[in-house]
mmCIF file of C-alpha atoms in Angstrom:
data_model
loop_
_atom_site.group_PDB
_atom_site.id
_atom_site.type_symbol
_atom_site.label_atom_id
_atom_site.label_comp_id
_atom_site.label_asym_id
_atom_site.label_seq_id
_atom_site.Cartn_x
_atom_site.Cartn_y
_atom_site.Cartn_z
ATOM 1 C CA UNK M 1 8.924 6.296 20.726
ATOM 2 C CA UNK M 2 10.104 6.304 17.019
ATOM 3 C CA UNK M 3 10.136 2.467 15.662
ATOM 4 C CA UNK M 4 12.683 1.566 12.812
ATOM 5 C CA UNK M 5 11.535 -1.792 11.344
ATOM 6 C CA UNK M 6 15.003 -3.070 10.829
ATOM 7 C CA UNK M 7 16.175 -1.806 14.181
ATOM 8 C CA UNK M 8 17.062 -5.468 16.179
ATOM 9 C CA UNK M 9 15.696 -4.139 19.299
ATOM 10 C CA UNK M 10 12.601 -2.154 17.682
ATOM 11 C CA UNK M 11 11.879 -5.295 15.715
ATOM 12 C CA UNK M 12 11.926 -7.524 18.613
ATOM 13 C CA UNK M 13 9.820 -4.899 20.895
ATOM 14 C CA UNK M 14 6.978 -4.771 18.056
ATOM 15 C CA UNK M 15 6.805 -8.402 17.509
ATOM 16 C CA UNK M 16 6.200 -9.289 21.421
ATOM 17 C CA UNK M 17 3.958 -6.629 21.688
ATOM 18 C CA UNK M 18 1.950 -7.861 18.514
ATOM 19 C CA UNK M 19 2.244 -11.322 17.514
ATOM 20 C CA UNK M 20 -0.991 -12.207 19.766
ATOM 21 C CA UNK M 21 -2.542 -9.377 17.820
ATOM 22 C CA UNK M 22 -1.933 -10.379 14.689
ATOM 23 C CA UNK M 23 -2.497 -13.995 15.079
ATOM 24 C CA UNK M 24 -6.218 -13.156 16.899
ATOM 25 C CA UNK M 25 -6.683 -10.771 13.909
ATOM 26 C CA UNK M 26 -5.642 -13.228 11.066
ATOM 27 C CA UNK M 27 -6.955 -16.297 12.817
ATOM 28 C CA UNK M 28 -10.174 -14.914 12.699
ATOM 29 C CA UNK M 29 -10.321 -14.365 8.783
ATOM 30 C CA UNK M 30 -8.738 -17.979 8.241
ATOM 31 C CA UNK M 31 -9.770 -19.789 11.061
ATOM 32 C CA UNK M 32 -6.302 -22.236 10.709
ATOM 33 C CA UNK M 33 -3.901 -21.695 13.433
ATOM 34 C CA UNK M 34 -1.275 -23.152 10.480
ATOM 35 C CA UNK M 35 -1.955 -20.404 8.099
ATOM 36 C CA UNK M 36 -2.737 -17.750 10.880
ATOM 37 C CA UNK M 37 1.282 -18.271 11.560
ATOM 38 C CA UNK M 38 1.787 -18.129 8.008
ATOM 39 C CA UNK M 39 0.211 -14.917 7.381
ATOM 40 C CA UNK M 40 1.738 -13.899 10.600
ATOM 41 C CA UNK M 41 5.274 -14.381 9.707
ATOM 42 C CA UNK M 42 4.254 -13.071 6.248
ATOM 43 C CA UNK M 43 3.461 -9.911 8.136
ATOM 44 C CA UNK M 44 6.615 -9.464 9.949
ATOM 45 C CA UNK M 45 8.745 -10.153 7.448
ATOM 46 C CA UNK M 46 7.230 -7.224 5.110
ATOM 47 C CA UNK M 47 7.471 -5.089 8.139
ATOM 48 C CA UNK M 48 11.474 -6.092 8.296
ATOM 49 C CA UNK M 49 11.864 -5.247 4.239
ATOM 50 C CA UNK M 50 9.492 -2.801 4.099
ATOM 51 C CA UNK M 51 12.706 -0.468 6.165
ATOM 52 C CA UNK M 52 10.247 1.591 7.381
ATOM 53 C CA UNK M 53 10.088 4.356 10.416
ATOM 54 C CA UNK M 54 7.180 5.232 12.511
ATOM 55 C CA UNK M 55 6.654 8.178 14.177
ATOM 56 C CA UNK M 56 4.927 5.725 17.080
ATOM 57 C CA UNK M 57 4.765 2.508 18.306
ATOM 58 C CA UNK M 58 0.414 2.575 17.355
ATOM 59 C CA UNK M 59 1.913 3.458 14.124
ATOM 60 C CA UNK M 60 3.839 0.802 13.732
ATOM 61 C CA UNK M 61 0.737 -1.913 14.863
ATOM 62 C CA UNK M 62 -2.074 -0.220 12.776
ATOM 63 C CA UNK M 63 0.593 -0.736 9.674
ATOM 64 C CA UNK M 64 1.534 -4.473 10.982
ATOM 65 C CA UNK M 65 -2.743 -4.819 11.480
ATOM 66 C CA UNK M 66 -3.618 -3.851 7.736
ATOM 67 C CA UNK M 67 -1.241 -5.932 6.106
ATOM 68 C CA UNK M 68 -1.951 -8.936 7.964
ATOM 69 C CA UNK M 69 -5.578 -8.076 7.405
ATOM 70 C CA UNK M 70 -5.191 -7.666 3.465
ATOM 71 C CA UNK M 71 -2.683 -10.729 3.451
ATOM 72 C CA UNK M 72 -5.576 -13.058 4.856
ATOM 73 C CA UNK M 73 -8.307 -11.639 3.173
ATOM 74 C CA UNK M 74 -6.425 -12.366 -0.200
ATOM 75 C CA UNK M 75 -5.501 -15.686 1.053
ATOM 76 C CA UNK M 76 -9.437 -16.370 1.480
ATOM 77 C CA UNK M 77 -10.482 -14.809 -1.778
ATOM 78 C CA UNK M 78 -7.821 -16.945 -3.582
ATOM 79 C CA UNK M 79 -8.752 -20.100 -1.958
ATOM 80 C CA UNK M 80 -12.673 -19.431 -1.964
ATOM 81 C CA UNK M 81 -13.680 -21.881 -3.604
ATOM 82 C CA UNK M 82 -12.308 -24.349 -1.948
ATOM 83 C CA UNK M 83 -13.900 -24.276 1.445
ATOM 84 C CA UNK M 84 -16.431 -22.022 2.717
ATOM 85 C CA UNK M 85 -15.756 -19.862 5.380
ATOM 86 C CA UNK M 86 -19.046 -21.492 7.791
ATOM 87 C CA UNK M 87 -17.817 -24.921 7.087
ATOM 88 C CA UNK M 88 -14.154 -24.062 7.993
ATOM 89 C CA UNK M 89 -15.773 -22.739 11.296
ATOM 90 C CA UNK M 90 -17.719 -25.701 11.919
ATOM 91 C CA UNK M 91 -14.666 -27.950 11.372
ATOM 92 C CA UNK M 92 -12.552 -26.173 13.866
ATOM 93 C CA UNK M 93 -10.726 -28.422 16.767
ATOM 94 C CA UNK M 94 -12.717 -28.111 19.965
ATOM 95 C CA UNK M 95 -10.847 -26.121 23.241
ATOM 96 C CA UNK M 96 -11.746 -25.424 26.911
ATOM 97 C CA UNK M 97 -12.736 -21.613 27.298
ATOM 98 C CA UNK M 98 -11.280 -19.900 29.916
ATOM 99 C CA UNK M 99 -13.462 -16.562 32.055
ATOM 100 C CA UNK M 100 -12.514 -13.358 30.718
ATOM 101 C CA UNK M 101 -13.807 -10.389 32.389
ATOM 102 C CA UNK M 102 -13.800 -11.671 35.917
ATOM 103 C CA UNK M 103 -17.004 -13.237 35.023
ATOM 104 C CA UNK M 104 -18.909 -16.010 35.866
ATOM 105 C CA UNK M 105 -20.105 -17.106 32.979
ATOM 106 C CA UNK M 106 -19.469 -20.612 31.493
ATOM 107 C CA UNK M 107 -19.557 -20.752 28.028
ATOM 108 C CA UNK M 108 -19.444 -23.721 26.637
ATOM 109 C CA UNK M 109 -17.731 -24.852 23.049
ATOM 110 C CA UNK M 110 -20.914 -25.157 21.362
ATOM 111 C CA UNK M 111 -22.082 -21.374 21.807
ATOM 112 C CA UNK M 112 -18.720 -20.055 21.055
ATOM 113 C CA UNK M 113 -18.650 -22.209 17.648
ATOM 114 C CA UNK M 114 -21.859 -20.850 17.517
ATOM 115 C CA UNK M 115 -20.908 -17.239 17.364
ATOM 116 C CA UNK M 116 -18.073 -17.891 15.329
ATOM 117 C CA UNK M 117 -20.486 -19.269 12.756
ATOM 118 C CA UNK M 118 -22.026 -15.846 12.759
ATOM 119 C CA UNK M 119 -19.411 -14.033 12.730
ATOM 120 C CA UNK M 120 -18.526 -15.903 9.527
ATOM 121 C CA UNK M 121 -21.827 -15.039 8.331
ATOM 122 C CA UNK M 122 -21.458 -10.919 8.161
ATOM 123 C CA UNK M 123 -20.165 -9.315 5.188
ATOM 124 C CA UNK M 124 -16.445 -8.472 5.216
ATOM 125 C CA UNK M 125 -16.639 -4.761 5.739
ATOM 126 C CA UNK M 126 -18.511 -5.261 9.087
ATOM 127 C CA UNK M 127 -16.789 -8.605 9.825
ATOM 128 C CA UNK M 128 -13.323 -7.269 10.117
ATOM 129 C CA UNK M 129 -14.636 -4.092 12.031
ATOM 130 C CA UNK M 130 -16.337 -6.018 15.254
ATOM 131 C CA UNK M 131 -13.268 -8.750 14.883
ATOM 132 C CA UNK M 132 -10.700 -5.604 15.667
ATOM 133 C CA UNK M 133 -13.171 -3.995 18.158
ATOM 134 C CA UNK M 134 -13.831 -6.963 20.022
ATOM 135 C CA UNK M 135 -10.634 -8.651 20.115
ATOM 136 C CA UNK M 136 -7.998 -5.891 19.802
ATOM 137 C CA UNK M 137 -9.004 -3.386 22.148
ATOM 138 C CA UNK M 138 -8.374 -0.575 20.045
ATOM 139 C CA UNK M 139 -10.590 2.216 20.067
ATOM 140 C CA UNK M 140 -12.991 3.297 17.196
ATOM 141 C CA UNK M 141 -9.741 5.902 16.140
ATOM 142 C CA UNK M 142 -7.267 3.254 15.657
ATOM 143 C CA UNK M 143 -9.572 1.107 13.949
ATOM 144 C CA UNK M 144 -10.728 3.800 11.438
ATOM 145 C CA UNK M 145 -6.703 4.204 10.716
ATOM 146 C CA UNK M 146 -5.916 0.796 10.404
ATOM 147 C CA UNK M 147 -8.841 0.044 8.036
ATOM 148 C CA UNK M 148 -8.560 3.591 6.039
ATOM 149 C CA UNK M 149 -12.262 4.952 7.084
ATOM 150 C CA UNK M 150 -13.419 7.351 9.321
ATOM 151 C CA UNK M 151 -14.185 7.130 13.275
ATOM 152 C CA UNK M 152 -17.909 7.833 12.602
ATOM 153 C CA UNK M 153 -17.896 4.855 9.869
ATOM 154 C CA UNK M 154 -16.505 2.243 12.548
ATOM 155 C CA UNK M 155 -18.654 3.368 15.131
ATOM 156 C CA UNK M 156 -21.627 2.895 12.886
ATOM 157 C CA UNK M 157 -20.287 -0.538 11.141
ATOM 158 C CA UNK M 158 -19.725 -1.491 14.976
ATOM 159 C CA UNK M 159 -23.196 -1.110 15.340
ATOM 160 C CA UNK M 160 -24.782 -2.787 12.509
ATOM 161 C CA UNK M 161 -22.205 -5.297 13.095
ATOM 162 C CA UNK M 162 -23.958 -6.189 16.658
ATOM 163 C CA UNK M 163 -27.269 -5.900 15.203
ATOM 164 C CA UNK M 164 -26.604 -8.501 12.653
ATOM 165 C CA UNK M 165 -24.923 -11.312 14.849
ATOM 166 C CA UNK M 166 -28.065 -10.697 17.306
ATOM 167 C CA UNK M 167 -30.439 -11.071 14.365
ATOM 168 C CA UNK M 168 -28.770 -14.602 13.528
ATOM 169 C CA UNK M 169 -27.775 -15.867 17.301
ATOM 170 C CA UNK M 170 -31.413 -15.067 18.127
ATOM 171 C CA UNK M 171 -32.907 -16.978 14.592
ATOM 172 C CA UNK M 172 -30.189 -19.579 15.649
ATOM 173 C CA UNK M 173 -31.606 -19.670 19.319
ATOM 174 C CA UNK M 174 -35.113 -20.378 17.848
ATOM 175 C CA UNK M 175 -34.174 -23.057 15.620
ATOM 176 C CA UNK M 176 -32.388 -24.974 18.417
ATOM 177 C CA UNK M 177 -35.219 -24.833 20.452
ATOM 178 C CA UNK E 1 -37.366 9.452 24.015
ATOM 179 C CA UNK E 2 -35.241 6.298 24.329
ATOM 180 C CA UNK E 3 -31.883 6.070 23.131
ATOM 181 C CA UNK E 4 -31.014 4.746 19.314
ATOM 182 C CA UNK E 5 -29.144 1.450 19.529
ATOM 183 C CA UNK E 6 -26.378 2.943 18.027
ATOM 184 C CA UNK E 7 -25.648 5.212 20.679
ATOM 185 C CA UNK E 8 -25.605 2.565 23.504
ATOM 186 C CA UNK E 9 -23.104 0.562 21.436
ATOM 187 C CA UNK E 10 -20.690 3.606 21.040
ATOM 188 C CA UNK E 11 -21.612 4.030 24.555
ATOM 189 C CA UNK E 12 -20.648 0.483 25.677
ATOM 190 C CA UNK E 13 -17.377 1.109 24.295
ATOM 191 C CA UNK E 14 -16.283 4.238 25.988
ATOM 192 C CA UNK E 15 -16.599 5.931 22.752
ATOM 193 C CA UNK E 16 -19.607 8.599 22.961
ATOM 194 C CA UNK E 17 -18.568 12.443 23.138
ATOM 195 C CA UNK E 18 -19.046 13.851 26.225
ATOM 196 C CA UNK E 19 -22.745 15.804 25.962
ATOM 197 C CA UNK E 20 -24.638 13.001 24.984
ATOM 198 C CA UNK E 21 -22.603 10.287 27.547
ATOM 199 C CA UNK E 22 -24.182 12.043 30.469
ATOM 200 C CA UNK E 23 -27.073 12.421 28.804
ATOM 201 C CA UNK E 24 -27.046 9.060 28.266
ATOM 202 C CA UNK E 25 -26.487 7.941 31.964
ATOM 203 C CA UNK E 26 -29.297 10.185 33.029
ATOM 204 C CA UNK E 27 -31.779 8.579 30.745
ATOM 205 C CA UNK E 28 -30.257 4.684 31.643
ATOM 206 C CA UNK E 29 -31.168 5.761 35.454
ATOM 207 C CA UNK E 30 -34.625 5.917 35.026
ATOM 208 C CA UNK E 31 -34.977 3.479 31.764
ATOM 209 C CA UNK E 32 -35.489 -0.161 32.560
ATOM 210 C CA UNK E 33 -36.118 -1.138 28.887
ATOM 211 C CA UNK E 34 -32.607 0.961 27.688
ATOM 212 C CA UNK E 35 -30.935 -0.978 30.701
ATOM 213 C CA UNK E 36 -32.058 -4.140 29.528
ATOM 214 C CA UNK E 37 -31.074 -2.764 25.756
ATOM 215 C CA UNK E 38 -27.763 -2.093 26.945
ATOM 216 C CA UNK E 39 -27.443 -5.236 28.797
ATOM 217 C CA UNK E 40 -28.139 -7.261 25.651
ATOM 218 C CA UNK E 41 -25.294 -5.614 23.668
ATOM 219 C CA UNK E 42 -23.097 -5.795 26.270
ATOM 220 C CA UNK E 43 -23.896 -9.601 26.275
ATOM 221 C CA UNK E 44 -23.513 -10.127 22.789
ATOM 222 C CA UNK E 45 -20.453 -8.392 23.190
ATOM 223 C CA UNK E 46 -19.307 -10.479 25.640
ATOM 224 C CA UNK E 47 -20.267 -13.713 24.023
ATOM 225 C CA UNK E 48 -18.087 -12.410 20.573
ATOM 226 C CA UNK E 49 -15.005 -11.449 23.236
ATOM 227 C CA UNK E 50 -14.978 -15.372 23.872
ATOM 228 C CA UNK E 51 -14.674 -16.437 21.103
ATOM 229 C CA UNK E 52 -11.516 -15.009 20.993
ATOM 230 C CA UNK E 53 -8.280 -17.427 20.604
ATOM 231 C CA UNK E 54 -6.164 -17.903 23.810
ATOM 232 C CA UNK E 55 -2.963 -16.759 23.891
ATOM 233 C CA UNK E 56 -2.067 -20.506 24.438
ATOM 234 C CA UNK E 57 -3.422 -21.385 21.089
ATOM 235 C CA UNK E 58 -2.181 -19.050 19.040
ATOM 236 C CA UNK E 59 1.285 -18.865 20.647
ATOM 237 C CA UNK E 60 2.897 -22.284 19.827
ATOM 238 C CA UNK E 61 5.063 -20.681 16.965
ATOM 239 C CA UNK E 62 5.622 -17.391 18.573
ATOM 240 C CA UNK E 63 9.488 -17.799 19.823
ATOM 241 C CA UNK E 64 10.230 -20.299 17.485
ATOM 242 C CA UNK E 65 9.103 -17.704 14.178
ATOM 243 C CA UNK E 66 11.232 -14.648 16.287
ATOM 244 C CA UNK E 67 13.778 -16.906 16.393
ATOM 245 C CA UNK E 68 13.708 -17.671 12.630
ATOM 246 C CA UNK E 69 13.472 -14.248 11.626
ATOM 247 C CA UNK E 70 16.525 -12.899 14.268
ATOM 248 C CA UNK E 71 18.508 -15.137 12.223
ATOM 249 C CA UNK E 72 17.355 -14.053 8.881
ATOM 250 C CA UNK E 73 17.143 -10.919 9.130
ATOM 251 C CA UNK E 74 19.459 -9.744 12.250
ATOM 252 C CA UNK E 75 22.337 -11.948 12.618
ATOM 253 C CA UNK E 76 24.531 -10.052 9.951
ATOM 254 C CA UNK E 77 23.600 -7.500 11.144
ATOM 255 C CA UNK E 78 24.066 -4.961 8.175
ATOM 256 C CA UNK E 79 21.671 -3.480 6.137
ATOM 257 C CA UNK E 80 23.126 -3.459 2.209
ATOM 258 C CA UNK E 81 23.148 -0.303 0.771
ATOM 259 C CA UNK E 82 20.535 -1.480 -2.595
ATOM 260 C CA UNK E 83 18.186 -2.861 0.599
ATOM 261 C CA UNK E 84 18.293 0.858 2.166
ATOM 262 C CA UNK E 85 15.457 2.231 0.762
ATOM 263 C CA UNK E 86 15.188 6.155 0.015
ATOM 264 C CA UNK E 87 12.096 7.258 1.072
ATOM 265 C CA UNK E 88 10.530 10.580 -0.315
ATOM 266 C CA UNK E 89 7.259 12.810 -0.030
ATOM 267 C CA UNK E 90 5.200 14.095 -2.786
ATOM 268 C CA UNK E 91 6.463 17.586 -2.884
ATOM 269 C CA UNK E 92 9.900 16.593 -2.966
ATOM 270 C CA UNK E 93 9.449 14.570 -5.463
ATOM 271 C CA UNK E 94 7.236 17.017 -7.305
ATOM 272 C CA UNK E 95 10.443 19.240 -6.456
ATOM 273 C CA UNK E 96 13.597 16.916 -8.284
ATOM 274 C CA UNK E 97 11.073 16.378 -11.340
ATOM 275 C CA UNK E 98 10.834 19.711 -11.575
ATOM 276 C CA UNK E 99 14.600 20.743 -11.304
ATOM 277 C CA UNK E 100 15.186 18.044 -14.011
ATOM 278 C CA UNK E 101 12.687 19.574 -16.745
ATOM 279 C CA UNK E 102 14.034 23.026 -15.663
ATOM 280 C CA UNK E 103 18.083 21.721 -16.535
ATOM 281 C CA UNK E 104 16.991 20.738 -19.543
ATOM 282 C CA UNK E 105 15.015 23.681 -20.902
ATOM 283 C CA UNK E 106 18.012 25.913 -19.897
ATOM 284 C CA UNK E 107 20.107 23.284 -21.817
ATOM 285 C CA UNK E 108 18.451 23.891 -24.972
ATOM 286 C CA UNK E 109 17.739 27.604 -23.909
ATOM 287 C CA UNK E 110 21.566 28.731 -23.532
ATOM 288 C CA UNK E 111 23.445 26.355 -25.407
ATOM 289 C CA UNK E 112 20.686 26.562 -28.659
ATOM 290 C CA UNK E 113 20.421 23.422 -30.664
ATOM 291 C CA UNK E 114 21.266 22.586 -34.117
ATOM 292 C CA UNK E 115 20.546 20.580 -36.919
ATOM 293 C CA UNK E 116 23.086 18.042 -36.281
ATOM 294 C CA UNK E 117 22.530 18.160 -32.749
ATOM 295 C CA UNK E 118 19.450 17.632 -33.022
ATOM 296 C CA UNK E 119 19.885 14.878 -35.437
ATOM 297 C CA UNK E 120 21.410 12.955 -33.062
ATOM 298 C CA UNK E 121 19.530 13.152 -30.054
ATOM 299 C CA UNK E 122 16.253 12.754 -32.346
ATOM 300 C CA UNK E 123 17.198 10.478 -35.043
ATOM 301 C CA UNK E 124 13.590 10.567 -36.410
ATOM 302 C CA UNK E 125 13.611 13.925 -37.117
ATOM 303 C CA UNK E 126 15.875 14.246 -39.273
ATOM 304 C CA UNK E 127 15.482 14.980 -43.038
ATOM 305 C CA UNK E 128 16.039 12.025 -45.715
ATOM 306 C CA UNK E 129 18.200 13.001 -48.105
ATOM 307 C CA UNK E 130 16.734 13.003 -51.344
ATOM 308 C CA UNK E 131 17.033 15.037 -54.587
ATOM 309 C CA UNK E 132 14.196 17.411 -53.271
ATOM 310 C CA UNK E 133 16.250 19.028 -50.663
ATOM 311 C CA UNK E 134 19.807 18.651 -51.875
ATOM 312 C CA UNK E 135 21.489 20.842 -54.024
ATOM 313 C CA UNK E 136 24.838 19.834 -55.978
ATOM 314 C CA UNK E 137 27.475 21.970 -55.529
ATOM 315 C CA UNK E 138 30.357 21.608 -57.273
ATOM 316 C CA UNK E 139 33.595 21.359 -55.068
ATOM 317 C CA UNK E 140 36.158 22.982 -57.429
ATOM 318 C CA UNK E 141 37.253 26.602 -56.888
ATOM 319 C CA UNK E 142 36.958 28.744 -59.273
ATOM 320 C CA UNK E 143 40.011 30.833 -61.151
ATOM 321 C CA UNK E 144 40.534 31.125 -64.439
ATOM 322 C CA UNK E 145 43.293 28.855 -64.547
ATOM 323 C CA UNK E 146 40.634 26.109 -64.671
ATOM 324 C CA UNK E 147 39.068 27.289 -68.067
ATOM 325 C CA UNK E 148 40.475 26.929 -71.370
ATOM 326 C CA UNK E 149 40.940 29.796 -73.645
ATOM 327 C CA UNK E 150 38.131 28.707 -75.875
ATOM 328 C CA UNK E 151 35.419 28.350 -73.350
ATOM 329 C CA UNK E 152 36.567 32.076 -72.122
ATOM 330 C CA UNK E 153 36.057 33.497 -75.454
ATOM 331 C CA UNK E 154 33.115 31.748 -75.889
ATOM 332 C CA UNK E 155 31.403 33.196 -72.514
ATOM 333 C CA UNK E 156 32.663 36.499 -73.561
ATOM 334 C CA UNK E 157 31.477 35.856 -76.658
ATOM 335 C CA UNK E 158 27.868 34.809 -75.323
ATOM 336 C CA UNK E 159 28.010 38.150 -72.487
ATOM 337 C CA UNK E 160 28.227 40.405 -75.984
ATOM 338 C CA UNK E 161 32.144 41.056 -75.753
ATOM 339 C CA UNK E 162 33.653 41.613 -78.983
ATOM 340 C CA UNK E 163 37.321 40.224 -77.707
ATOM 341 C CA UNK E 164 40.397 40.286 -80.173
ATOM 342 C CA UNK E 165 43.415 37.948 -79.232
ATOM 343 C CA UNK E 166 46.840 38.496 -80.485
ATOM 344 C CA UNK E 167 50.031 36.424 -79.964
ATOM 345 C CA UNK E 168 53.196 38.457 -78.877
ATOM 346 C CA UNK E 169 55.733 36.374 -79.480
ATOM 347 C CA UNK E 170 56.867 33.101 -81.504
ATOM 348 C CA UNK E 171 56.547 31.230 -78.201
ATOM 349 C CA UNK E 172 54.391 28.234 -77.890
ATOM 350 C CA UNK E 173 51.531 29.058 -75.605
ATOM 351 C CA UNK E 174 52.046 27.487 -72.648
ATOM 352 C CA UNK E 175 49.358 29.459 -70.397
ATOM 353 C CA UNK E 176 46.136 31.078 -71.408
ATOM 354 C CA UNK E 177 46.719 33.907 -73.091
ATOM 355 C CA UNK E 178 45.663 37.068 -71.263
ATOM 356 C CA UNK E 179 42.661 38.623 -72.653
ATOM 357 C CA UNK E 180 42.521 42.301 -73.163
#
């Protein structure tokens, strides 16, 4: 289905099916629901000016994905200085967590600000790859498009990626115990 | 052999090319350490998936912003013509740049240029005018009706002409007198 970004009713189908998205995606760089909808709206509105056709709809999101992406990664290398990325993690509001996957598991708020804390911790490049693996669902081919490298490169920054967080959750682990 | 980390993680998510995927099952069937491998990332992965934001969280703005930019954006709905943007590739750009230096050339090539043409679409090249390149040329045109008799004889006189001048009549001169 060919998307025209000023189209009403394209427009309208691309933001329900992406706002979530791009909020997960941006949240996770800024870590403030405030400036997540900032960067959000940011994001949409280029897509609106921008005037832009796409031959698909996955066209349309991997565009939408890698501006949002560049917008808050510029919005944290401008405002560096001011807070570090671990602290902003550390400061975030507490939430119930809800079972995904059907399973059992209880996780509570203190292992998830845990691994967010590590997450923080990887360099960008392999940062923003496991945040769009794990929490966009696309596949290592849409990732590779929406970041500009190739499948092979996710699928190995995906890797190293995991490796990493285990490396600190497991360090973590041992100094809480 | 056990299988490379790497491989169970592209294997985890769906994403290992068909040869090695079953080899990969067949090995997992009899491994209990690769199992337990693969049961690790698949935790890990797990644990990162929950981090994730609820839908709940991040959607407090979501009709409100759709709203904001319907009305922005939608609610004249017509796009001005300077906002319509004209999108073109490489080659066709390559293409119009092309035709443009090509228009021009023939320009030049049929129509030919000069001097004062040139002068004025290159300003900078042209010439000062100074007393090394202009010549004076004197405006009057000649005829003998603008010499006097004296300065006739006298150029005869310098060319080697041996000229004798008579008067016909008791007339007054009133034109040069023709020479002979």
């Amino acid at each position: 289905m060919e998307i025209k970004s000023t189209n009403r009713d394209d427009f309208r189908f691309i933001y329900e099916q992406n706002y979530h998205l791009i909020m997960q995606v941006t949240m996770h760089i800024v870590y403030n629901l405030g400036i997540a909808e900032d960067l959000t709206q940011e994001a949409f509105e280029r897509f609106y000016v921008k005037n832009m056709t796409f031959p698909s709809e996955e066209e349309a999101k991997y565009w939408l994905l890698k501006v949002a992406k560049n917008l808050a990664l510029n919005h944290i290398n401008r405002n560096k200085r001011d807070i570090q990325l671990v602290e902003k993690v550390k400061k975030m509001p507490g939430k119930t967590v809800n079972n995904e996957d059907g399973q059992k598991q209880v996780i509570d708020e203190e292992s998830r600000r845990e691994v967010r804390e590590a997450i923080a911790q990887l360099p960008e490049n392999l940062r923003i790859v496991i945040q769009l693996k794990e929490f966009s669902g696309l596949d290592y081919k849409a990732i590779g498009k929406t970041l500009g490298i190739s499948e092979t490169n996710v699928k190995v920054r995906v890797h190293r990626a995991r490796k990493k967080l285990e490396e600190l959750l497991n360090t973590e682990d041992r100094d809480v115990y | 052999m056990c299988i490379d980390s790497q491989m169970l993680s592209a294997y985890l998510d769906g994403e290992l090319k068909e040869p090695y995927r079953t080899q990969v099952i067949e090995h997992l069937e009899h491994c209990a350490a690769c199992r337990k491998h693969l049961d690790d990332i698949r935790a890990l992965s797990n644990r990162v998936r929950n981090t994730a934001f609820t839908e709940e969280e991040l959607g407090r703005k979501k009709d409100a912003m759709l709203e904001m930019l319907d009305k922005k954006y939608f609610q004249n709905n017509k796009i001005s013509f300077f906002r319509r943007r004209f999108e073109m590739s490489l080659p066709q750009m390559v293409t119009a740049a092309a035709a443009v230096v090509v228009i021009f050339v023939c320009g030049f090539m049929f129509f030919g240029s000069n001097p004062a043409q040139t002068d004025d679409i290159l300003p900078s090249f042209a010439v000062p005018a100074d007393s090394q390149n202009v010549r004076l040329v004197s405006s009057k045109s000649g005829s003998l009706d603008d010499y006097t008799l004296e300065e006739i004889l006298q150029y005869l006189d310098a060319k080697g002409y041996q000229v004798d001048i008579s008067i016909k009549g008791l007339q007054p001169i009133e034109t040069p007198a023709q020479t002979e």
